[in-house]
Amino acid sequence: MGKESEINSMKSSINFGGLTCEPGKKVQGMVPIGDSGLSMPLTLINGVGEGKTVLLSTGIHGGEYPSIESVIELAAELTPEEISGQLVIYHPMNVDGFFKRVSYISPVIGGNLNRKFPGKPDGDPVERIADYMTREFTDRCDFIIDTHGGDLHEYLPPYIHYPGIGPEEMVEASRQAAAVADVSYVVKSESRDGLYNSAGIRGIPGLLIERGCRGLWTKEEVDAYKFDIRNVMRHLGMLKGEVVMPKTPARVLTRMVYLDANHSGCWYPEVELEQHIVQGQRVGVIKDFFGNVLEEVFCEFDAIVVFMTVSLAVAEGDPIMTYGI
């Protein structure tokens, strides 16, 4: 019996998004996103070895370029011969947001998809897409690698989140995978929405990697991102080779504050990224177009700034700063 026949006798074909991939093969194509009228590029790799089914997600937000380019390159580079298990990759999901160069939302349907998971089958258009992505992709996988970065107006260092709400074994599996990424900070997330968070609540381990920001991308960022993703895949048993642990372990942040704007206006941050701030310190102010102060923002406890909005414009409800310790 030849090698290909052996593979076919051991494994089954996979089908995601209407795209079918036979054992030991890789297929790529544009697939519809449910009945939304939108489509996205999808790559399926049905590896020669047995293993987990892993979802590698990027481009839910169309302006997070280092993550998008990294996953595009990996989708082209990875082969069935080196994969144990099944790899499901969409790259990017929010195609219309990518081409229109907008932050967070899909210009066609509106709304921030990553705040709508797991979605509703009878909800608004964004909730229906989230429901479709949950049923067709997320809940059929064993692990989620969700890739992001600072959007067009966001500034942040490399860091990683893993889900903190859900079964204890899921949290621990996610934490162990997060520990192999070479990033500055690791955050145990207490959020319930988002692709990987909602999956974690249902018992599916995963993580979210953030690298790059402000509408920029470099080869160095992409190479570092790809290294982290491959390293996580080695940890999961999908790729051969030893896991390379970071030379400098990431700082673990366990207490986080996510600040949103309470007013629309002009945003003036008064601190720098990764600056140590102290309780009661004013970290920024929002003013109207006449220079009148609409909102002053103060720090609740001694912490480190790990995310900032750097655009002058902010709308009510927009994230403006994250700090933690």
mmCIF file of C-alpha atoms in Angstrom:
data_model
loop_
_atom_site.group_PDB
_atom_site.id
_atom_site.type_symbol
_atom_site.label_atom_id
_atom_site.label_comp_id
_atom_site.label_asym_id
_atom_site.label_seq_id
_atom_site.Cartn_x
_atom_site.Cartn_y
_atom_site.Cartn_z
ATOM 1 C CA MET A 1 0.000 0.000 0.000
ATOM 2 C CA GLY A 2 1.420 3.430 -0.987
ATOM 3 C CA LYS A 3 1.835 6.356 1.363
ATOM 4 C CA GLU A 4 -1.210 8.245 0.021
ATOM 5 C CA SER A 5 -3.370 5.112 0.316
ATOM 6 C CA GLU A 6 -2.223 4.653 3.903
ATOM 7 C CA ILE A 7 -3.196 8.231 4.715
ATOM 8 C CA ASN A 8 -6.596 7.861 3.093
ATOM 9 C CA SER A 9 -7.288 4.645 5.002
ATOM 10 C CA MET A 10 -6.510 6.288 8.338
ATOM 11 C CA LYS A 11 -8.118 9.704 8.020
ATOM 12 C CA SER A 12 -11.305 11.273 6.741
ATOM 13 C CA SER A 13 -11.921 14.323 4.608
ATOM 14 C CA ILE A 14 -12.913 17.548 6.354
ATOM 15 C CA ASN A 15 -15.419 20.181 5.283
ATOM 16 C CA PHE A 16 -15.607 23.713 6.624
ATOM 17 C CA GLY A 17 -17.500 26.574 5.033
ATOM 18 C CA GLY A 18 -18.475 24.347 2.111
ATOM 19 C CA LEU A 19 -14.812 23.657 1.264
ATOM 20 C CA THR A 20 -13.740 19.986 1.335
ATOM 21 C CA CYS A 21 -10.204 18.775 1.964
ATOM 22 C CA GLU A 22 -9.128 15.176 1.536
ATOM 23 C CA PRO A 23 -6.569 13.509 3.827
ATOM 24 C CA GLY A 24 -3.001 14.641 3.154
ATOM 25 C CA LYS A 25 -4.141 17.641 1.086
ATOM 26 C CA LYS A 26 -4.395 21.433 1.295
ATOM 27 C CA VAL A 27 -7.213 23.365 -0.349
ATOM 28 C CA GLN A 28 -7.882 27.097 -0.547
ATOM 29 C CA GLY A 29 -10.743 29.232 -1.770
ATOM 30 C CA MET A 30 -13.185 32.040 -1.104
ATOM 31 C CA VAL A 31 -16.200 30.811 0.856
ATOM 32 C CA PRO A 32 -19.485 32.505 1.809
ATOM 33 C CA ILE A 33 -19.998 33.623 5.399
ATOM 34 C CA GLY A 34 -23.406 32.072 6.006
ATOM 35 C CA ASP A 35 -26.169 34.012 4.287
ATOM 36 C CA SER A 36 -24.582 37.436 4.920
ATOM 37 C CA GLY A 37 -23.596 38.014 1.295
ATOM 38 C CA LEU A 38 -19.970 38.324 2.432
ATOM 39 C CA SER A 39 -17.141 35.915 1.704
ATOM 40 C CA MET A 40 -13.669 35.234 3.090
ATOM 41 C CA PRO A 41 -10.483 33.382 2.088
ATOM 42 C CA LEU A 42 -10.259 29.948 3.720
ATOM 43 C CA THR A 43 -7.398 27.438 3.832
ATOM 44 C CA LEU A 44 -7.860 23.858 5.025
ATOM 45 C CA ILE A 45 -4.873 21.595 5.693
ATOM 46 C CA ASN A 46 -5.706 17.964 6.400
ATOM 47 C CA GLY A 47 -2.345 16.773 7.703
ATOM 48 C CA VAL A 48 -0.790 13.373 7.123
ATOM 49 C CA GLY A 49 -0.648 12.672 10.855
ATOM 50 C CA GLU A 50 -3.366 12.327 13.452
ATOM 51 C CA GLY A 51 -3.929 15.222 15.843
ATOM 52 C CA LYS A 52 -6.085 18.122 16.932
ATOM 53 C CA THR A 53 -8.300 20.265 14.749
ATOM 54 C CA VAL A 54 -7.081 23.823 15.279
ATOM 55 C CA LEU A 55 -8.662 27.079 14.133
ATOM 56 C CA LEU A 56 -6.190 29.819 13.172
ATOM 57 C CA SER A 57 -8.170 33.048 12.916
ATOM 58 C CA THR A 58 -7.179 36.497 11.717
ATOM 59 C CA GLY A 59 -8.697 39.673 10.379
ATOM 60 C CA ILE A 60 -11.904 39.867 12.383
ATOM 61 C CA HIS A 61 -10.733 43.487 12.554
ATOM 62 C CA GLY A 62 -9.540 44.543 9.098
ATOM 63 C CA GLY A 63 -6.837 47.014 10.157
ATOM 64 C CA GLU A 64 -4.669 44.707 12.268
ATOM 65 C CA TYR A 65 -2.041 44.128 9.605
ATOM 66 C CA PRO A 66 0.850 42.173 11.219
ATOM 67 C CA SER A 67 -1.512 39.382 12.289
ATOM 68 C CA ILE A 68 -3.228 39.294 8.894
ATOM 69 C CA GLU A 69 0.017 39.153 6.899
ATOM 70 C CA SER A 70 1.473 36.520 9.247
ATOM 71 C CA VAL A 71 -1.482 34.190 8.781
ATOM 72 C CA ILE A 72 -1.604 34.787 5.009
ATOM 73 C CA GLU A 73 2.047 33.703 4.823
ATOM 74 C CA LEU A 74 1.534 30.670 7.061
ATOM 75 C CA ALA A 75 -1.473 29.561 4.998
ATOM 76 C CA ALA A 76 0.798 29.552 1.959
ATOM 77 C CA GLU A 77 3.833 27.985 3.648
ATOM 78 C CA LEU A 78 2.408 25.161 5.769
ATOM 79 C CA THR A 79 2.017 21.776 4.078
ATOM 80 C CA PRO A 80 0.013 18.631 4.879
ATOM 81 C CA GLU A 81 3.258 16.665 5.153
ATOM 82 C CA GLU A 82 4.377 18.657 8.215
ATOM 83 C CA ILE A 83 0.959 18.836 9.921
ATOM 84 C CA SER A 84 -0.429 16.345 12.409
ATOM 85 C CA GLY A 85 -4.135 16.992 12.683
ATOM 86 C CA GLN A 86 -6.274 19.482 10.806
ATOM 87 C CA LEU A 87 -5.663 23.215 10.452
ATOM 88 C CA VAL A 88 -8.538 25.555 9.577
ATOM 89 C CA ILE A 89 -7.430 29.080 8.611
ATOM 90 C CA TYR A 90 -9.379 32.146 7.590
ATOM 91 C CA HIS A 91 -7.225 35.033 6.475
ATOM 92 C CA PRO A 92 -8.705 37.617 6.837
ATOM 93 C CA MET A 93 -12.313 37.175 7.827
ATOM 94 C CA ASN A 94 -13.382 40.823 7.559
ATOM 95 C CA VAL A 95 -12.452 41.344 3.901
ATOM 96 C CA ASP A 96 -14.602 44.429 3.370
ATOM 97 C CA GLY A 97 -13.152 46.060 6.504
ATOM 98 C CA PHE A 98 -9.654 45.268 5.228
ATOM 99 C CA PHE A 99 -10.176 46.908 1.846
ATOM 100 C CA LYS A 100 -12.071 49.905 3.221
ATOM 101 C CA ARG A 101 -9.372 50.424 5.900
ATOM 102 C CA VAL A 102 -11.785 50.860 8.795
ATOM 103 C CA SER A 103 -11.318 49.983 12.449
ATOM 104 C CA TYR A 104 -13.268 47.279 14.280
ATOM 105 C CA ILE A 105 -16.349 46.981 12.081
ATOM 106 C CA SER A 106 -17.501 45.531 8.796
ATOM 107 C CA PRO A 107 -18.605 48.512 6.654
ATOM 108 C CA VAL A 108 -21.272 46.382 4.952
ATOM 109 C CA ILE A 109 -23.086 45.130 8.042
ATOM 110 C CA GLY A 110 -21.743 47.468 10.758
ATOM 111 C CA GLY A 111 -20.891 46.444 14.292
ATOM 112 C CA ASN A 112 -17.847 44.915 15.957
ATOM 113 C CA LEU A 113 -18.134 41.166 15.311
ATOM 114 C CA ASN A 114 -15.693 40.313 18.090
ATOM 115 C CA ARG A 115 -18.150 41.705 20.642
ATOM 116 C CA LYS A 116 -21.009 39.513 19.379
ATOM 117 C CA PHE A 117 -19.798 35.934 19.920
ATOM 118 C CA PRO A 118 -21.264 33.372 20.260
ATOM 119 C CA GLY A 119 -24.001 35.192 18.353
ATOM 120 C CA LYS A 120 -27.708 34.544 17.821
ATOM 121 C CA PRO A 121 -29.318 32.704 14.891
ATOM 122 C CA ASP A 122 -32.244 35.147 14.944
ATOM 123 C CA GLY A 123 -30.294 38.273 15.957
ATOM 124 C CA ASP A 124 -29.089 41.311 14.022
ATOM 125 C CA PRO A 125 -26.808 40.776 10.967
ATOM 126 C CA VAL A 126 -23.613 40.812 13.050
ATOM 127 C CA GLU A 127 -25.039 38.393 15.620
ATOM 128 C CA ARG A 128 -26.113 36.013 12.846
ATOM 129 C CA ILE A 129 -22.594 36.005 11.405
ATOM 130 C CA ALA A 130 -21.154 35.329 14.868
ATOM 131 C CA ASP A 131 -23.601 32.449 15.295
ATOM 132 C CA TYR A 132 -22.623 30.987 11.918
ATOM 133 C CA MET A 133 -18.887 31.281 12.652
ATOM 134 C CA THR A 134 -19.426 29.650 16.050
ATOM 135 C CA ARG A 135 -21.373 26.690 14.682
ATOM 136 C CA GLU A 136 -19.435 26.142 11.459
ATOM 137 C CA PHE A 137 -15.909 26.784 12.722
ATOM 138 C CA THR A 138 -15.239 27.431 16.412
ATOM 139 C CA ASP A 139 -17.291 24.657 17.987
ATOM 140 C CA ARG A 140 -15.900 22.054 15.572
ATOM 141 C CA CYS A 141 -12.299 22.677 16.622
ATOM 142 C CA ASP A 142 -10.188 21.528 19.559
ATOM 143 C CA PHE A 143 -8.148 24.716 20.020
ATOM 144 C CA ILE A 144 -8.399 28.356 18.916
ATOM 145 C CA ILE A 145 -5.465 30.594 17.929
ATOM 146 C CA ASP A 146 -7.057 34.011 17.409
ATOM 147 C CA THR A 147 -4.626 36.629 16.086
ATOM 148 C CA HIS A 148 -5.031 40.367 16.485
ATOM 149 C CA GLY A 149 -2.985 43.520 17.030
ATOM 150 C CA GLY A 150 -3.422 47.198 17.608
ATOM 151 C CA ASP A 151 -5.934 48.565 15.108
ATOM 152 C CA LEU A 152 -5.355 51.704 13.021
ATOM 153 C CA HIS A 153 -5.563 54.051 16.025
ATOM 154 C CA GLU A 154 -4.271 51.721 18.759
ATOM 155 C CA TYR A 155 -0.859 51.432 20.421
ATOM 156 C CA LEU A 156 0.217 48.357 22.392
ATOM 157 C CA PRO A 157 3.178 46.033 23.106
ATOM 158 C CA PRO A 158 3.103 42.339 22.140
ATOM 159 C CA TYR A 159 0.915 40.450 24.567
ATOM 160 C CA ILE A 160 -1.346 37.448 24.824
ATOM 161 C CA HIS A 161 -4.711 36.708 26.425
ATOM 162 C CA TYR A 162 -6.068 33.349 27.451
ATOM 163 C CA PRO A 163 -9.631 32.632 28.619
ATOM 164 C CA GLY A 164 -10.165 32.646 32.376
ATOM 165 C CA ILE A 165 -13.867 31.795 32.496
ATOM 166 C CA GLY A 166 -14.852 28.184 31.906
ATOM 167 C CA PRO A 167 -13.845 24.654 32.925
ATOM 168 C CA GLU A 168 -10.650 24.513 34.969
ATOM 169 C CA GLU A 169 -8.947 22.108 32.561
ATOM 170 C CA MET A 170 -9.686 24.469 29.647
ATOM 171 C CA VAL A 171 -8.157 27.430 31.501
ATOM 172 C CA GLU A 172 -5.018 25.449 32.347
ATOM 173 C CA ALA A 173 -4.599 24.110 28.802
ATOM 174 C CA SER A 174 -4.923 27.657 27.481
ATOM 175 C CA ARG A 175 -2.454 29.028 30.046
ATOM 176 C CA GLN A 176 0.149 26.425 29.138
ATOM 177 C CA ALA A 177 -0.150 27.244 25.433
ATOM 178 C CA ALA A 178 0.055 30.989 26.110
ATOM 179 C CA ALA A 179 3.294 30.499 28.053
ATOM 180 C CA VAL A 180 5.249 29.493 24.933
ATOM 181 C CA ALA A 181 4.672 32.785 23.069
ATOM 182 C CA ASP A 182 7.511 35.317 23.152
ATOM 183 C CA VAL A 183 5.530 38.375 24.261
ATOM 184 C CA SER A 184 5.828 41.071 26.909
ATOM 185 C CA TYR A 185 2.638 40.385 28.891
ATOM 186 C CA VAL A 186 0.198 37.540 29.534
ATOM 187 C CA VAL A 187 -3.366 38.329 30.633
ATOM 188 C CA LYS A 188 -5.878 35.883 32.064
ATOM 189 C CA SER A 189 -9.028 37.325 30.522
ATOM 190 C CA GLU A 190 -12.288 37.602 32.426
ATOM 191 C CA SER A 191 -14.244 38.646 29.351
ATOM 192 C CA ARG A 192 -17.212 36.595 28.113
ATOM 193 C CA ASP A 193 -17.454 37.837 24.524
ATOM 194 C CA GLY A 194 -14.888 37.562 21.783
ATOM 195 C CA LEU A 195 -14.151 34.528 19.632
ATOM 196 C CA TYR A 196 -11.765 32.739 21.998
ATOM 197 C CA ASN A 197 -13.493 33.819 25.232
ATOM 198 C CA SER A 198 -16.889 32.486 24.206
ATOM 199 C CA ALA A 199 -15.262 29.258 23.018
ATOM 200 C CA GLY A 200 -13.506 28.902 26.376
ATOM 201 C CA ILE A 201 -16.793 29.132 28.261
ATOM 202 C CA ARG A 202 -17.958 26.128 26.226
ATOM 203 C CA GLY A 203 -14.770 24.237 27.115
ATOM 204 C CA ILE A 204 -12.637 24.860 24.012
ATOM 205 C CA PRO A 205 -9.137 26.086 24.971
ATOM 206 C CA GLY A 206 -7.454 28.866 23.057
ATOM 207 C CA LEU A 207 -5.665 32.166 23.149
ATOM 208 C CA LEU A 208 -5.489 35.573 21.516
ATOM 209 C CA ILE A 209 -2.139 37.004 20.428
ATOM 210 C CA GLU A 210 -1.648 40.758 19.927
ATOM 211 C CA ARG A 211 1.356 42.104 17.998
ATOM 212 C CA GLY A 212 1.773 45.301 15.996
ATOM 213 C CA CYS A 213 -0.297 48.479 15.913
ATOM 214 C CA ARG A 214 -1.184 51.858 14.366
ATOM 215 C CA GLY A 215 -1.850 50.615 10.841
ATOM 216 C CA LEU A 216 1.778 49.569 10.332
ATOM 217 C CA TRP A 217 3.503 46.261 9.731
ATOM 218 C CA THR A 218 7.098 45.162 9.299
ATOM 219 C CA LYS A 219 8.828 41.967 8.224
ATOM 220 C CA GLU A 220 10.314 41.686 11.718
ATOM 221 C CA GLU A 221 6.862 41.782 13.315
ATOM 222 C CA VAL A 222 5.505 39.227 10.860
ATOM 223 C CA ASP A 223 8.463 36.889 11.414
ATOM 224 C CA ALA A 224 8.046 37.154 15.202
ATOM 225 C CA TYR A 225 4.305 36.520 14.882
ATOM 226 C CA LYS A 226 4.847 33.461 12.689
ATOM 227 C CA PHE A 227 7.422 32.097 15.120
ATOM 228 C CA ASP A 228 4.927 32.383 17.990
ATOM 229 C CA ILE A 229 2.160 30.667 16.018
ATOM 230 C CA ARG A 230 4.442 27.832 14.925
ATOM 231 C CA ASN A 231 5.670 27.474 18.505
ATOM 232 C CA VAL A 232 2.103 27.160 19.795
ATOM 233 C CA MET A 233 1.446 24.576 17.066
ATOM 234 C CA ARG A 234 4.498 22.602 18.237
ATOM 235 C CA HIS A 235 3.152 22.784 21.795
ATOM 236 C CA LEU A 236 -0.160 21.375 20.529
ATOM 237 C CA GLY A 237 1.596 18.520 18.717
ATOM 238 C CA MET A 238 0.711 19.792 15.233
ATOM 239 C CA LEU A 239 4.308 20.432 14.156
ATOM 240 C CA LYS A 240 7.425 18.416 14.906
ATOM 241 C CA GLY A 241 10.311 19.874 16.882
ATOM 242 C CA GLU A 242 10.919 21.123 20.356
ATOM 243 C CA VAL A 243 8.983 24.031 21.786
ATOM 244 C CA VAL A 244 11.232 27.067 22.224
ATOM 245 C CA MET A 245 10.448 28.760 25.512
ATOM 246 C CA PRO A 246 10.927 32.551 25.702
ATOM 247 C CA LYS A 247 14.294 33.685 27.057
ATOM 248 C CA THR A 248 12.476 36.269 29.142
ATOM 249 C CA PRO A 249 9.143 35.037 30.540
ATOM 250 C CA ALA A 250 6.224 37.372 29.967
ATOM 251 C CA ARG A 251 4.961 39.459 32.847
ATOM 252 C CA VAL A 252 1.669 38.030 34.074
ATOM 253 C CA LEU A 253 -1.073 40.612 34.641
ATOM 254 C CA THR A 254 -3.917 39.487 36.864
ATOM 255 C CA ARG A 255 -5.793 42.720 37.567
ATOM 256 C CA MET A 256 -6.896 44.749 34.565
ATOM 257 C CA VAL A 257 -8.892 47.916 33.895
ATOM 258 C CA TYR A 258 -10.309 48.538 30.410
ATOM 259 C CA LEU A 259 -11.280 52.199 30.043
ATOM 260 C CA ASP A 260 -13.890 53.331 27.507
ATOM 261 C CA ALA A 261 -14.773 56.886 26.603
ATOM 262 C CA ASN A 262 -17.932 58.227 28.241
ATOM 263 C CA HIS A 263 -18.101 61.109 25.775
ATOM 264 C CA SER A 264 -17.381 61.709 22.097
ATOM 265 C CA GLY A 265 -14.689 64.291 21.590
ATOM 266 C CA CYS A 266 -10.945 64.900 21.381
ATOM 267 C CA TRP A 267 -8.757 62.514 23.392
ATOM 268 C CA TYR A 268 -5.541 63.714 25.049
ATOM 269 C CA PRO A 269 -3.619 60.915 26.820
ATOM 270 C CA GLU A 270 -1.174 62.165 29.445
ATOM 271 C CA VAL A 271 0.913 59.014 29.893
ATOM 272 C CA GLU A 272 3.065 56.775 27.680
ATOM 273 C CA LEU A 273 2.722 53.130 26.693
ATOM 274 C CA GLU A 274 4.197 50.794 29.362
ATOM 275 C CA GLN A 275 4.547 53.683 31.774
ATOM 276 C CA HIS A 276 4.128 52.874 35.473
ATOM 277 C CA ILE A 277 1.214 54.918 36.763
ATOM 278 C CA VAL A 278 -0.027 55.431 40.318
ATOM 279 C CA GLN A 279 -3.399 55.455 42.022
ATOM 280 C CA GLY A 280 -5.223 58.747 41.535
ATOM 281 C CA GLN A 281 -3.013 59.909 38.661
ATOM 282 C CA ARG A 282 -4.793 61.633 35.802
ATOM 283 C CA VAL A 283 -3.980 59.593 32.683
ATOM 284 C CA GLY A 284 -5.929 61.538 30.088
ATOM 285 C CA VAL A 285 -8.705 63.959 29.299
ATOM 286 C CA ILE A 286 -11.460 64.272 26.684
ATOM 287 C CA LYS A 287 -12.414 67.748 25.454
ATOM 288 C CA ASP A 288 -15.010 69.115 23.058
ATOM 289 C CA PHE A 289 -14.209 71.133 19.939
ATOM 290 C CA PHE A 290 -14.100 74.332 22.002
ATOM 291 C CA GLY A 291 -11.518 72.994 24.445
ATOM 292 C CA ASN A 292 -13.982 72.393 27.256
ATOM 293 C CA VAL A 293 -13.222 69.364 29.416
ATOM 294 C CA LEU A 294 -15.851 66.663 29.017
ATOM 295 C CA GLU A 295 -14.151 63.926 31.003
ATOM 296 C CA GLU A 296 -11.042 63.427 33.109
ATOM 297 C CA VAL A 297 -9.680 59.888 33.403
ATOM 298 C CA PHE A 298 -7.884 58.777 36.570
ATOM 299 C CA CYS A 299 -6.013 55.617 37.533
ATOM 300 C CA GLU A 300 -7.647 53.347 40.117
ATOM 301 C CA PHE A 301 -4.447 51.659 41.360
ATOM 302 C CA ASP A 302 -0.692 51.464 40.705
ATOM 303 C CA ALA A 303 -0.282 49.733 37.328
ATOM 304 C CA ILE A 304 1.362 49.573 33.885
ATOM 305 C CA VAL A 305 -0.210 51.044 30.736
ATOM 306 C CA VAL A 306 -0.543 48.227 28.174
ATOM 307 C CA PHE A 307 -2.890 49.773 25.615
ATOM 308 C CA MET A 308 -3.675 53.293 24.410
ATOM 309 C CA THR A 309 -5.826 54.878 21.767
ATOM 310 C CA VAL A 310 -3.609 57.400 19.977
ATOM 311 C CA SER A 311 -6.113 59.028 17.630
ATOM 312 C CA LEU A 312 -7.336 62.518 18.462
ATOM 313 C CA ALA A 313 -10.913 61.444 17.759
ATOM 314 C CA VAL A 314 -12.818 59.183 20.124
ATOM 315 C CA ALA A 315 -16.480 58.241 20.153
ATOM 316 C CA GLU A 316 -18.520 57.423 23.219
ATOM 317 C CA GLY A 317 -17.951 53.782 24.102
ATOM 318 C CA ASP A 318 -14.599 53.516 22.322
ATOM 319 C CA PRO A 319 -11.705 51.923 24.251
ATOM 320 C CA ILE A 320 -9.157 54.546 25.237
ATOM 321 C CA MET A 321 -6.733 52.853 27.627
ATOM 322 C CA THR A 322 -5.957 49.582 29.375
ATOM 323 C CA TYR A 323 -3.731 49.190 32.406
ATOM 324 C CA GLY A 324 -2.988 46.342 34.768
ATOM 325 C CA ILE A 325 -0.701 44.772 37.318
#
